[in-house]
Short mmCIF file of C-alpha atoms in Angstrom, two decimals:
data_model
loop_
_atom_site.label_atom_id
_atom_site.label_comp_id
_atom_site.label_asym_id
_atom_site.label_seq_id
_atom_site.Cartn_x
_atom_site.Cartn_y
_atom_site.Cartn_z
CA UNK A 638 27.19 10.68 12.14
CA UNK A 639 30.90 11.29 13.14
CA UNK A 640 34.02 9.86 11.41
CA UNK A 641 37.55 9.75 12.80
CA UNK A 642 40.48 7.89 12.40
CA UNK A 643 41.27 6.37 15.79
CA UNK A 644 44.77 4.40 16.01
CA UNK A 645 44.79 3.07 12.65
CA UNK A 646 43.72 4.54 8.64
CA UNK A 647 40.82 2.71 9.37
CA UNK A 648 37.47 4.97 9.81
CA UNK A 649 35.44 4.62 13.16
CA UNK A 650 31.46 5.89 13.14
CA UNK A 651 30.09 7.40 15.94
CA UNK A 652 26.12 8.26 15.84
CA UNK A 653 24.19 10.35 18.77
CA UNK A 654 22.89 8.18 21.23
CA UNK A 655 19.43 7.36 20.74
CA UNK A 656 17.59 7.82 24.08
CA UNK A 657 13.53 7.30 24.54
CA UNK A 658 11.61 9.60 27.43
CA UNK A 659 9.02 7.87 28.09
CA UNK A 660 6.33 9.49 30.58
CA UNK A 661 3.10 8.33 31.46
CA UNK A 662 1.47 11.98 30.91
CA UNK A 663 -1.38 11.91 33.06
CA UNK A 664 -1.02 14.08 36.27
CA UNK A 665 0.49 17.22 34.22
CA UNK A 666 -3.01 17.11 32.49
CA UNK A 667 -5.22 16.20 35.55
CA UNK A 668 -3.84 18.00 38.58
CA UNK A 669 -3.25 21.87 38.18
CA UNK A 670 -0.39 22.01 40.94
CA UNK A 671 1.31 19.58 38.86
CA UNK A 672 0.72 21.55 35.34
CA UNK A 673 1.81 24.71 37.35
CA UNK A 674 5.03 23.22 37.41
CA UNK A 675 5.50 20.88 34.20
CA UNK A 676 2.96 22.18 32.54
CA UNK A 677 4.43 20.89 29.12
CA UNK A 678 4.71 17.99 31.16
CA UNK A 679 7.98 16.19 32.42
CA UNK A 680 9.03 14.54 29.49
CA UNK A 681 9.56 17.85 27.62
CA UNK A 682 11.43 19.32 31.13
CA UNK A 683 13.97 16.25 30.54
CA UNK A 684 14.01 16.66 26.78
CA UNK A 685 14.65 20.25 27.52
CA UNK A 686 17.56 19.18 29.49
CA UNK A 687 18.95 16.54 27.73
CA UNK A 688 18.89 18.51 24.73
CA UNK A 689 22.70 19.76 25.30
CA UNK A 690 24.31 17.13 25.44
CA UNK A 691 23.95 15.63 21.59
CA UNK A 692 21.51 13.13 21.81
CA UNK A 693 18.89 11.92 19.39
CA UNK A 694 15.86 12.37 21.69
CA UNK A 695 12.08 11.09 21.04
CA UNK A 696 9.35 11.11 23.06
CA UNK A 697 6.26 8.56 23.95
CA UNK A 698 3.70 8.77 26.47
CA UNK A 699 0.88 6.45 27.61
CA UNK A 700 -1.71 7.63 25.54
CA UNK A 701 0.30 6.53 22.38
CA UNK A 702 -0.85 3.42 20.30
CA UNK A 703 1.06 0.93 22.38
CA UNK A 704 2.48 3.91 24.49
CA UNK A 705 4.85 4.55 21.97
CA UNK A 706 7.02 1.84 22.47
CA UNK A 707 6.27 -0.45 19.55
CA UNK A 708 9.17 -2.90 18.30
CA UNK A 709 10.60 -0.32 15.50
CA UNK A 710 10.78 2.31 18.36
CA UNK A 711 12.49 0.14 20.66
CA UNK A 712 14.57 -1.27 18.89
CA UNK A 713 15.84 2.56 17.44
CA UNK A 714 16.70 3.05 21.11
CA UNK A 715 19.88 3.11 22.54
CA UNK A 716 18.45 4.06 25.90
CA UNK A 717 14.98 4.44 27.28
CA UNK A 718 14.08 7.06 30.35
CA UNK A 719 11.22 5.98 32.65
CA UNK A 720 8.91 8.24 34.26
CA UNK A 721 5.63 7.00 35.89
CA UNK A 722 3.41 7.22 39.17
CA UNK A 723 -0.75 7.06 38.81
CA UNK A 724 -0.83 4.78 35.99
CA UNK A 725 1.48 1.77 36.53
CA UNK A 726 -1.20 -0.67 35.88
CA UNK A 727 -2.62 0.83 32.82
CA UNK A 728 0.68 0.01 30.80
CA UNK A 729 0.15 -3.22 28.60
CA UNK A 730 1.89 -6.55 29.45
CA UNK A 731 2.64 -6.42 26.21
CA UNK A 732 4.93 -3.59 25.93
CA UNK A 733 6.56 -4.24 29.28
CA UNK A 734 7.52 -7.55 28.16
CA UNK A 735 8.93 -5.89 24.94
CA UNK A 736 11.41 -3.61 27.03
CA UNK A 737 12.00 -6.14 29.41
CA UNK A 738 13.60 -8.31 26.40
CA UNK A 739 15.42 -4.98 24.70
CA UNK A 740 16.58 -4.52 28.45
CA UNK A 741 18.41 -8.43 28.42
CA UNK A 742 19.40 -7.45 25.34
CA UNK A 743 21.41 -4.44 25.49
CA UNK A 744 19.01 -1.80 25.49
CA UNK A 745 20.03 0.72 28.41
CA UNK A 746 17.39 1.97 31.02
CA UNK A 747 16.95 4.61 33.35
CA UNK A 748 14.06 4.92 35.82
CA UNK A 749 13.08 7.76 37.89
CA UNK A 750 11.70 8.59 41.28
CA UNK A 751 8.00 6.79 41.09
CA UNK A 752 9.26 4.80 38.28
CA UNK A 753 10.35 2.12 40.91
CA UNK A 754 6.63 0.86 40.90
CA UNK A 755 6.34 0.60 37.47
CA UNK A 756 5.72 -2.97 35.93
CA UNK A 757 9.17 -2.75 33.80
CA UNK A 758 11.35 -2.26 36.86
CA UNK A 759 10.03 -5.07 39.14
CA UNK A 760 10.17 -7.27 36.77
CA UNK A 761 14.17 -6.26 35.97
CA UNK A 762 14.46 -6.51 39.87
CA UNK A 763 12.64 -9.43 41.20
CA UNK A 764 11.25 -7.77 44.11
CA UNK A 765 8.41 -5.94 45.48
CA UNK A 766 10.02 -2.68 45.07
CA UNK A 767 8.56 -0.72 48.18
CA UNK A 768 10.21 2.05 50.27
CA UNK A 769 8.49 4.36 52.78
CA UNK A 770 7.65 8.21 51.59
CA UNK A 771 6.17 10.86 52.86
CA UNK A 772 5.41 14.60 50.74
CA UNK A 773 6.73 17.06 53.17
CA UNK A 774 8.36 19.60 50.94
CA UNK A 775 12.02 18.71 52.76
CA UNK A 776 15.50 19.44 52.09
CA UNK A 777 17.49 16.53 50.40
CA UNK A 778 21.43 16.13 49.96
CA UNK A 779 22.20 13.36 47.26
CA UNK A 780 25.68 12.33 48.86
CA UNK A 781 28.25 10.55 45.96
CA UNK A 782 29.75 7.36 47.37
CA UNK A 783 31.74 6.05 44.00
CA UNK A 784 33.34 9.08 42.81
CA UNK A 785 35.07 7.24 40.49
CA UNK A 786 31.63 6.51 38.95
CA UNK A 787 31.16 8.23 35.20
CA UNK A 788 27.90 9.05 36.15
CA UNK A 789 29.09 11.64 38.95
CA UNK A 790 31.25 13.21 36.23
CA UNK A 791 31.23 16.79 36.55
CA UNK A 792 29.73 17.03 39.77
CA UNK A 793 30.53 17.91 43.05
CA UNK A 794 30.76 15.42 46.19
CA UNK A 795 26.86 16.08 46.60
CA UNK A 796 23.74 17.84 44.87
CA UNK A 797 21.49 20.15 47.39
CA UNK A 798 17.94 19.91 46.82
CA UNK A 799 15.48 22.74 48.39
CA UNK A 800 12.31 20.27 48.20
CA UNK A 801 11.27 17.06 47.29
CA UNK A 802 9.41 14.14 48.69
CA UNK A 803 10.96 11.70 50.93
CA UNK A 804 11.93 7.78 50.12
CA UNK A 805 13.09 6.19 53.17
CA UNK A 806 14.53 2.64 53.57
CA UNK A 807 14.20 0.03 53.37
CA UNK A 808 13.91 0.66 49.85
CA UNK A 809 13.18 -3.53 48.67
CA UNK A 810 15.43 -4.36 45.62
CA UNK A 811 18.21 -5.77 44.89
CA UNK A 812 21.81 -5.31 46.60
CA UNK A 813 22.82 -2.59 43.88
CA UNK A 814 25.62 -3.84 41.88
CA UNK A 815 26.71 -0.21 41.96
CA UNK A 816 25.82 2.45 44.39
CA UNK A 817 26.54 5.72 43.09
CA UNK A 818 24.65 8.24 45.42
CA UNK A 819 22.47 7.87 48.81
CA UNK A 820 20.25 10.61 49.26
CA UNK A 821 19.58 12.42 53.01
CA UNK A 822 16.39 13.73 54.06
CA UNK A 823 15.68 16.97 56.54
CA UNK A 824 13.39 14.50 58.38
CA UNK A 825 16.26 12.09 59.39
CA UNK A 826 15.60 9.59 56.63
CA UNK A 827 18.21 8.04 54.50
CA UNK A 828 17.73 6.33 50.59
CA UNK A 829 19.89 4.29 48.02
CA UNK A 830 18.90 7.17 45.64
CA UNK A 831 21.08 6.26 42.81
CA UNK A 832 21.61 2.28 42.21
CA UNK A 833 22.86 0.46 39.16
CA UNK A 834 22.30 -3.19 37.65
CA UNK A 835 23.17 -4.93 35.54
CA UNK A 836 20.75 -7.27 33.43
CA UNK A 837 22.49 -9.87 31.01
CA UNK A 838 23.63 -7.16 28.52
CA UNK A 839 21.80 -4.30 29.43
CA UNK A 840 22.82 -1.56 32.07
CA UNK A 841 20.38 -0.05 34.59
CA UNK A 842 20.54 3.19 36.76
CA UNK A 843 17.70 3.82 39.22
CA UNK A 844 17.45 7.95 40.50
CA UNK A 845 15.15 8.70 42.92
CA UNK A 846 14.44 12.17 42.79
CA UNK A 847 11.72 13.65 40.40
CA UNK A 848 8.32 14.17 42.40
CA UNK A 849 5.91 15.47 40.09
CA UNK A 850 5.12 19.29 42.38
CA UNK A 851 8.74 19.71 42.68
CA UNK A 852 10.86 21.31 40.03
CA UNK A 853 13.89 18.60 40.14
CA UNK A 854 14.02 18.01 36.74
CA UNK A 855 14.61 21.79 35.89
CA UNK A 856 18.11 21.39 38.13
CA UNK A 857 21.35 21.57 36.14
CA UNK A 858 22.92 18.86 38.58
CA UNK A 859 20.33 16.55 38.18
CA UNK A 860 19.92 17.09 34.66
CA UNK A 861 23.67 16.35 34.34
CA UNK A 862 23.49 12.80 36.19
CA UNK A 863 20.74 11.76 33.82
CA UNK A 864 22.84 12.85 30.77
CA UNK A 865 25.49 10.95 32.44
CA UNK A 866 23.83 7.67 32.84
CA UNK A 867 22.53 7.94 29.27
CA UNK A 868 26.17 7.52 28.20
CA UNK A 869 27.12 5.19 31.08
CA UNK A 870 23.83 2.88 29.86
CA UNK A 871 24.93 3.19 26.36
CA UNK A 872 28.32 2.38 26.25
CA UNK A 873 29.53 -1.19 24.43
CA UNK A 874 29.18 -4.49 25.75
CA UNK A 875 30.12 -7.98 24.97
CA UNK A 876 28.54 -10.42 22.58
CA UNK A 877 25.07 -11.79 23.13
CA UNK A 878 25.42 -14.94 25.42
CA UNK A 879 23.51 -18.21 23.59
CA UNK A 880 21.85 -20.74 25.60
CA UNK A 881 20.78 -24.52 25.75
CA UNK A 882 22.40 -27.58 23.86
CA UNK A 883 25.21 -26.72 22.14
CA UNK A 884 28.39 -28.20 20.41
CA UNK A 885 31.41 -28.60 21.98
CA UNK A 886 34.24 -26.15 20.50
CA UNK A 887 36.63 -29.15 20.50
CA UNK A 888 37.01 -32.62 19.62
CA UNK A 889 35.94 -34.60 22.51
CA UNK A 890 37.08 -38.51 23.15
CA UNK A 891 34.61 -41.15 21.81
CA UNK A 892 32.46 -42.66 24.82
CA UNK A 893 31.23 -45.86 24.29
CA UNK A 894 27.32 -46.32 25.15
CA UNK A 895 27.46 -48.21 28.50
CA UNK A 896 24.09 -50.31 28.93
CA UNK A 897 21.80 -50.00 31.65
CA UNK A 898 22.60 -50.49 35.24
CA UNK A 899 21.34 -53.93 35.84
CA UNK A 900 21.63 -55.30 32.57
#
């Protein structure tokens, strides 16, 4: 915990972010060209990354008694990191239904590459989700097109990639509510790779790179967009909204009960 005085005598707090990887865990123990790479598995490749920049990091996987995202956990995170691909279906209803409301509520969110197919994220989006790919080992450039974006602090106008796997439009979500980078492929493709939403209170970044035989997440530039849409999803927002009947905030004129049309 940090104290400072800001503007007045008066003491403000400041505690590390609280962010949640959460990675399914099952090719890094199932397919050895994937363990060649992560063999720790991804989530410890972004924790290792993260690590840096002050957070208070914790990790769940699928395996976990409700995959590690019970109530308590979620509702001790500021932030939760998504990282699946073979087991989309295998996560419980349950839990995704639990995020989905910590997501409305405030809860940031950041899902990566194959993440797009996971339950959580199309049901935040609405859509199908579905984009064309192809594993080809090709050169990407993630161009920035909101420079003024915090998440493309302290990076350049793009990131260079040597491989990944290609995700080609039309990618079907949503019309971004912010488009921070759109990713080129060596094969002529082009991608939305790096959308935000916004859900009732809670913010939402989308990054498409991160296939499982490529070492993306070990990248320095792509480690320091995550880090900066951990803060970006963090940061304050308004009070919760309330709905159905409610009271009026004023006094409103009396209006006499008028009978019945045709009485």
């Amino acid at each position: 915990m940090i104290r400072a005085i800001i503007g007045t005598r008066a003491y403000q707090e400041a505690r590390p972010i609280r962010v949640t990887i959460w990675n399914e865990f099952v090719a890094e123990k199932t397919k050895p060209e994937v363990a060649a790479v992560y063999p720790l598995g991804i989530h410890r490749a972004l924790e290792e990354g993260l690590a840096p920049y002050g957070f208070h990091i914790r990790i769940a996987t699928l395996e976990e008694l409700q995959h590690g995202l019970t109530e308590e956990a979620l509702d001790q995170t500021d932030v939760l990191i998504w990282w699946g691909h073979d087991a989309h279906e295998q996560v419980s209803d349950e839990v995704v239904e639990r995020a989905y409301r910590r997501v409305l509520n405030g809860m940031g969110l950041i899902v990566l590459h194959s993440g797009h197919f996971s339950k959580l994220f199309r049901k935040l989006m609405g859509t199908t989700c579905d984009l064309k790919w192809r594993e080809a080992n090709e050169r990407e450039r993630l161009w920035v097109v909101d420079p003024a974006h915090p998440i493309t602090a302290g990076l350049g106008e793009f990131i260079e990639l040597t491989e990944e796997e290609m995700y080609g439009e039309f990618f079907d979500i949503p019309a971004p509510d912010e488009l921070v980078y759109i990713g080129w492929f060596q094969g002529g493709e082009v991608f939305r790779s790096g959308c935000c939403f916004y859900r009732r209170l809670g913010k939402i970044f989308y990054f498409q790179p991160g296939h499982e035989t490529h070492p993306t997440y070990y990248n320095n530039e792509i480690r320091r967009v995550i880090a900066n849409a951990v803060r970006w999803a963090a940061t304050p927002h308004g009070a919760a909204p309330t709905f159905g009947h409610t009271a009026a905030l004023e006094p409103l004129p009396h209006t006499p009960n008028h009978p019945p049309i045709g009485e």
